[in-house]
Coordinates of N, CA and C in Angstrom, one line a residue:
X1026 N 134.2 -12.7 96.9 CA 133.8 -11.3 96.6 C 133.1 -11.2 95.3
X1027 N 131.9 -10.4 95.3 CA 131.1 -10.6 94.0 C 131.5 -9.5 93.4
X1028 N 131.8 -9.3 92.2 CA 131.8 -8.5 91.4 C 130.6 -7.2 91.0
X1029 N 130.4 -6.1 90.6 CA 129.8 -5.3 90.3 C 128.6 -5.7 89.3
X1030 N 128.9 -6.5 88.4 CA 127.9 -7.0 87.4 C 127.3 -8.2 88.3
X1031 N 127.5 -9.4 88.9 CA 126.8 -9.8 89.6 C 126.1 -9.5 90.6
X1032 N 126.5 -8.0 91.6 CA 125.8 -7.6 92.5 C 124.6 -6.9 91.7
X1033 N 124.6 -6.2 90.1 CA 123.8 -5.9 89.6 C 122.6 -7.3 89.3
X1034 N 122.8 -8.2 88.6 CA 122.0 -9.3 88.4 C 121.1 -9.7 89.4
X1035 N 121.7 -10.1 90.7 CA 121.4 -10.3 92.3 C 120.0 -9.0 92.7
X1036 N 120.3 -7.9 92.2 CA 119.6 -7.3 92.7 C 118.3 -7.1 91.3
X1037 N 118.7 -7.2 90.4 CA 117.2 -7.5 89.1 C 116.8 -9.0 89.2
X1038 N 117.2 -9.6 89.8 CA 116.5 -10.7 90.1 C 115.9 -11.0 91.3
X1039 N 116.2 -10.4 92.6 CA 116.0 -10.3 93.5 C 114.4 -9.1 93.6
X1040 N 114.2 -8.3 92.7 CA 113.2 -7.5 93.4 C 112.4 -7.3 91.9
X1041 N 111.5 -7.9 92.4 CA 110.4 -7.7 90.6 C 110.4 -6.5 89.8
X1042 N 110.1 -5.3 91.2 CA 109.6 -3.9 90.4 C 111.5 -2.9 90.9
X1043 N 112.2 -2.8 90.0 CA 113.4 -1.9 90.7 C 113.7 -0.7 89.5
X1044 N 113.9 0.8 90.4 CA 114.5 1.5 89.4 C 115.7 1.8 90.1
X1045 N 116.7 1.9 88.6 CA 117.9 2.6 89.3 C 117.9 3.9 89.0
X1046 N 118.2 4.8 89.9 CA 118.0 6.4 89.3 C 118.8 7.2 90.4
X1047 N 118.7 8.6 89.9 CA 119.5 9.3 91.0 C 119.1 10.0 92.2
X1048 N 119.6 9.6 93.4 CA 119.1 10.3 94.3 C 117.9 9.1 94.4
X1049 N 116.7 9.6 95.5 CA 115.8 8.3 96.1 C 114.5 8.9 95.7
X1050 N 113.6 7.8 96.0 CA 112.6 8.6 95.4 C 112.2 9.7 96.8
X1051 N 112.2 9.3 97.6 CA 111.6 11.0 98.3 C 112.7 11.8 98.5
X1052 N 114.0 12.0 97.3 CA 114.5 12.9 97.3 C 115.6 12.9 95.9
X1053 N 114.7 12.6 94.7 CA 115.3 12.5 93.3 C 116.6 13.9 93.1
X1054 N 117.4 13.4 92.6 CA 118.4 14.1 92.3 C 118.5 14.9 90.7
X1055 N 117.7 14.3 90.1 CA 117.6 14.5 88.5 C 116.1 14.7 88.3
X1056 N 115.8 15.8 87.4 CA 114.6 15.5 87.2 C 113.9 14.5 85.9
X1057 N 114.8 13.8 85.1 CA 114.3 12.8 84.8 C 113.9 11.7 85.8
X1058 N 114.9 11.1 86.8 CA 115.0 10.3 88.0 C 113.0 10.8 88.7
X1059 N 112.9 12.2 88.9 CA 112.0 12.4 89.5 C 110.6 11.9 89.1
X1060 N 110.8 12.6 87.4 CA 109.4 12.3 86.9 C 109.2 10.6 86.9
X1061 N 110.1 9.9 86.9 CA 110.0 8.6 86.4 C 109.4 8.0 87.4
X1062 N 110.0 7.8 88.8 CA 109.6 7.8 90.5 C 108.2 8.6 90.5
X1063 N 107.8 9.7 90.2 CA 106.7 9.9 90.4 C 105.4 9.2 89.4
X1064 N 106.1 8.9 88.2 CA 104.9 7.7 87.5 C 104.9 6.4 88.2
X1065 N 106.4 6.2 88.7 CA 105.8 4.7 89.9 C 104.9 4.8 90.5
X1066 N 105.2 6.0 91.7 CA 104.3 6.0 92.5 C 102.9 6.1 92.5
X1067 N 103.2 6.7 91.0 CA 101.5 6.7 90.9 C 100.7 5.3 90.5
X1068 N 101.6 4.3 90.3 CA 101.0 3.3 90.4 C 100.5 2.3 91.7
X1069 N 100.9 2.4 92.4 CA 100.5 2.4 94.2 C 101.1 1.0 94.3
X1070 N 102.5 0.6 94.3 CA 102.9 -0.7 94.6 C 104.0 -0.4 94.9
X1071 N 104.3 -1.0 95.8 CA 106.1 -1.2 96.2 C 107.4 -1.5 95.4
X1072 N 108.1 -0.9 95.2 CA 109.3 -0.9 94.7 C 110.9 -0.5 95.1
X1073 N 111.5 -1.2 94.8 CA 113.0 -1.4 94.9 C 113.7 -0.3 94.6
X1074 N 114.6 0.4 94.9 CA 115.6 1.2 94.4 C 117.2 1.1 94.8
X1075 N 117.5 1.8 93.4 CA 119.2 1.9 93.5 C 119.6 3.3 93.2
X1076 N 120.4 4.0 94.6 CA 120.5 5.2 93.6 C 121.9 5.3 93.3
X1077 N 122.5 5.8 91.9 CA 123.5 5.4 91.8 C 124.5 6.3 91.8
X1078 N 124.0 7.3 92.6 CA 124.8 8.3 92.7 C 125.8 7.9 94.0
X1079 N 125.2 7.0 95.0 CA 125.8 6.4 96.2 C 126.3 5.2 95.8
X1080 N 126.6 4.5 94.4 CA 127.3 3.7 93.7 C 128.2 4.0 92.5
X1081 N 129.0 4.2 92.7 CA 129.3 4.3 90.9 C 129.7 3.4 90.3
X1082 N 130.6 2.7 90.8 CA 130.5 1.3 90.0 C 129.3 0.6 89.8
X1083 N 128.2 1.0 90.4 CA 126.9 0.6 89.4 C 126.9 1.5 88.2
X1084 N 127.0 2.2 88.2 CA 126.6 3.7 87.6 C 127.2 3.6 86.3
X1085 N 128.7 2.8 86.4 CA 129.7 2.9 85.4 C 129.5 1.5 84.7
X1086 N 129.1 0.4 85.5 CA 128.9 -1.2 85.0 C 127.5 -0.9 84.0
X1087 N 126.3 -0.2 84.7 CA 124.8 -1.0 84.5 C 124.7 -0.5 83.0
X1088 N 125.3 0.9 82.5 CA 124.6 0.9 81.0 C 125.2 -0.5 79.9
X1089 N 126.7 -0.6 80.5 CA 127.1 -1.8 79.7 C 126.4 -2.9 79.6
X1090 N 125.8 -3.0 81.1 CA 124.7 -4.7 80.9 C 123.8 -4.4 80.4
X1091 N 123.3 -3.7 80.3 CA 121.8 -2.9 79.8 C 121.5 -2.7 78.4
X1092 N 122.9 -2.4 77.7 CA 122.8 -1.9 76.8 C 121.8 -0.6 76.9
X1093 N 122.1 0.3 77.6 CA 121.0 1.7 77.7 C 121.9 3.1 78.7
X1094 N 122.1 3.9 78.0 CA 123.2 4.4 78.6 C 122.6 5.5 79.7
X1095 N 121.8 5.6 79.9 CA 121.2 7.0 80.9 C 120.5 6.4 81.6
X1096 N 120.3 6.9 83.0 CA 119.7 6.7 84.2 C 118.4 7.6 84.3
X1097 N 117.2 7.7 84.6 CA 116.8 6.1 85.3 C 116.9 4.9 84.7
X1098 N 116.8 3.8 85.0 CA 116.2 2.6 84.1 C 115.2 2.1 85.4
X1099 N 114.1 1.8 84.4 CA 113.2 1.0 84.9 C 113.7 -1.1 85.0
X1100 N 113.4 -1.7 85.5 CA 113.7 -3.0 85.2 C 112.1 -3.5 86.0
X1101 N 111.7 -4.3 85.5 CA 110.9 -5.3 86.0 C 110.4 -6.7 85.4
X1102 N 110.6 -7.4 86.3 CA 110.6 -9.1 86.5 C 111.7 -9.2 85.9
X1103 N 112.7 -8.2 85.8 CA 114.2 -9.1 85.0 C 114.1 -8.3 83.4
X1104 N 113.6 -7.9 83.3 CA 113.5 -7.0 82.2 C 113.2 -5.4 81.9
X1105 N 114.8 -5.4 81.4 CA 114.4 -3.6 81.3 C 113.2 -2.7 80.3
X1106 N 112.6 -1.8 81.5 CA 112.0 -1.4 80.7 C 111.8 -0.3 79.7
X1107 N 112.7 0.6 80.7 CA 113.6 1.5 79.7 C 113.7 3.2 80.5
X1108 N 113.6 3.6 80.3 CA 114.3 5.5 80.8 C 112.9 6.1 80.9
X1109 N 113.4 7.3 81.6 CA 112.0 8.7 81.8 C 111.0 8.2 80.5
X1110 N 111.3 8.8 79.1 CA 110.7 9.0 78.0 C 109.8 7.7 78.1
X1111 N 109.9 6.7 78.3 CA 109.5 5.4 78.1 C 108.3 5.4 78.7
X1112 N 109.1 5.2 80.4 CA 108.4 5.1 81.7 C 106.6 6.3 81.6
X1113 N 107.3 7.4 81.4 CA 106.1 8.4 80.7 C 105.2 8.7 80.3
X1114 N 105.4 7.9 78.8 CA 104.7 7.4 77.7 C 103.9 6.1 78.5
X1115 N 103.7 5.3 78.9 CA 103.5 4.0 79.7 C 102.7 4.6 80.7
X1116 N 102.6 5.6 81.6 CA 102.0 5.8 82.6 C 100.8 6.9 82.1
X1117 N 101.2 7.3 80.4 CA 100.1 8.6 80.5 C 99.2 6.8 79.9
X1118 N 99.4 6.3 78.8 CA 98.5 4.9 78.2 C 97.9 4.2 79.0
X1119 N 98.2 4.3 80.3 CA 97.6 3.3 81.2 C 98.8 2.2 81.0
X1120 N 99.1 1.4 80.6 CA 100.3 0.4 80.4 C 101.4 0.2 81.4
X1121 N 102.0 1.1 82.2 CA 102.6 1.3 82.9 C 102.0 0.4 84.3
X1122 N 100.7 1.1 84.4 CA 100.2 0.5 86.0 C 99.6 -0.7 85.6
X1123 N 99.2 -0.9 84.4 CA 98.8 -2.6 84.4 C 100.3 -4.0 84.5
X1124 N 101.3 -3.2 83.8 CA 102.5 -4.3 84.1 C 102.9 -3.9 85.5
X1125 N 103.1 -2.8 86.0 CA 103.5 -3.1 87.8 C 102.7 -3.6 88.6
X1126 N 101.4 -3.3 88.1 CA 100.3 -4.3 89.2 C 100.7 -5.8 89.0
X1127 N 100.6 -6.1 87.5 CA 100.6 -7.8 87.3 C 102.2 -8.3 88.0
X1128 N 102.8 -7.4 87.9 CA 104.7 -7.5 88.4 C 103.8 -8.0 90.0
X1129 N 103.7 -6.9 90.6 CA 103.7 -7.0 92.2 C 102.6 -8.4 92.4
X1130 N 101.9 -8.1 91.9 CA 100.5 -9.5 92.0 C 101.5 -10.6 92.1
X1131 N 101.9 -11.0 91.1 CA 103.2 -12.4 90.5 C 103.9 -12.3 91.7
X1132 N 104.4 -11.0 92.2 CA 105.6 -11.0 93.5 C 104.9 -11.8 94.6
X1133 N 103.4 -11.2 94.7 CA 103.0 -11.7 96.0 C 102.8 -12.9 96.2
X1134 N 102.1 -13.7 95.1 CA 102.1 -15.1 94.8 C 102.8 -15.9 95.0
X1135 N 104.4 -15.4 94.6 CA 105.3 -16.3 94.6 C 106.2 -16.2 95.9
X1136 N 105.4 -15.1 96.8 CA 106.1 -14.9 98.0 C 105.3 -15.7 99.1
X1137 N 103.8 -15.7 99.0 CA 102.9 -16.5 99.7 C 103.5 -18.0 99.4
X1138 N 103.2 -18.2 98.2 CA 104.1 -19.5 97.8 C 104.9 -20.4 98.6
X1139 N 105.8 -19.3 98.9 CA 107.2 -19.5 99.4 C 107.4 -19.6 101.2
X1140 N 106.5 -19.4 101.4 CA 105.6 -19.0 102.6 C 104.9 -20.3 103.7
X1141 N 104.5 -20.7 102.2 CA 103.6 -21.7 102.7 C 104.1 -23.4 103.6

């Protein structure tokens, strides 16, 4: 039986681009959660979700691993990116869609890769 913190690692490791937030993105629960989901989408690539309102033992584990206590978090390739305010700021600079493209590009690569 895996533990809470391992099912967390499994799944940041498992999916390049993931946010955890509340409620989904075609039906955000928070409006931080929302705005954050809608700067993804505006980067036009596929992504992972956790909502952790249908977990709580994620909910209650992930700020501890994180070190970051509020939801959303962004993570990508294994590294947090950080909350709404962050995510935000990133998507008005342009910065935001140049690391989720290069994220998903790397994903595909190493999925063709894997493929082959």
């Amino acid at each position: 039986m895996s533990t809470t913190a391992e099912n967390i690692q499994r799944q940041i490791s498992e999916n390049p681009i993931l946010i955890y937030m509340k409620g989904t993105p075609q039906l955000p629960q928070c409006g931080f959660s929302a705005q954050t989901v809608q700067a993804l989408m505006g980067c036009g690539e596929r992504f992972a979700f956790v909502n952790v309102l249908d977990n709580p033992d994620i909910r209650a584990e992930l700020p501890k691993i994180a070190n970051w206590p509020t939801f959303p978090q962004l993570w990508v390739e294994g590294e947090l990116v950080g909350g709404c305010d962050i995510v935000i700021e990133m998507h008005q600079s342009g910065e935001l869609e140049k690391l989720i493209k290069e994220a998903a590009q790397r994903a595909g690569a190493a999925e063709s890769d894997n493929n082959a």
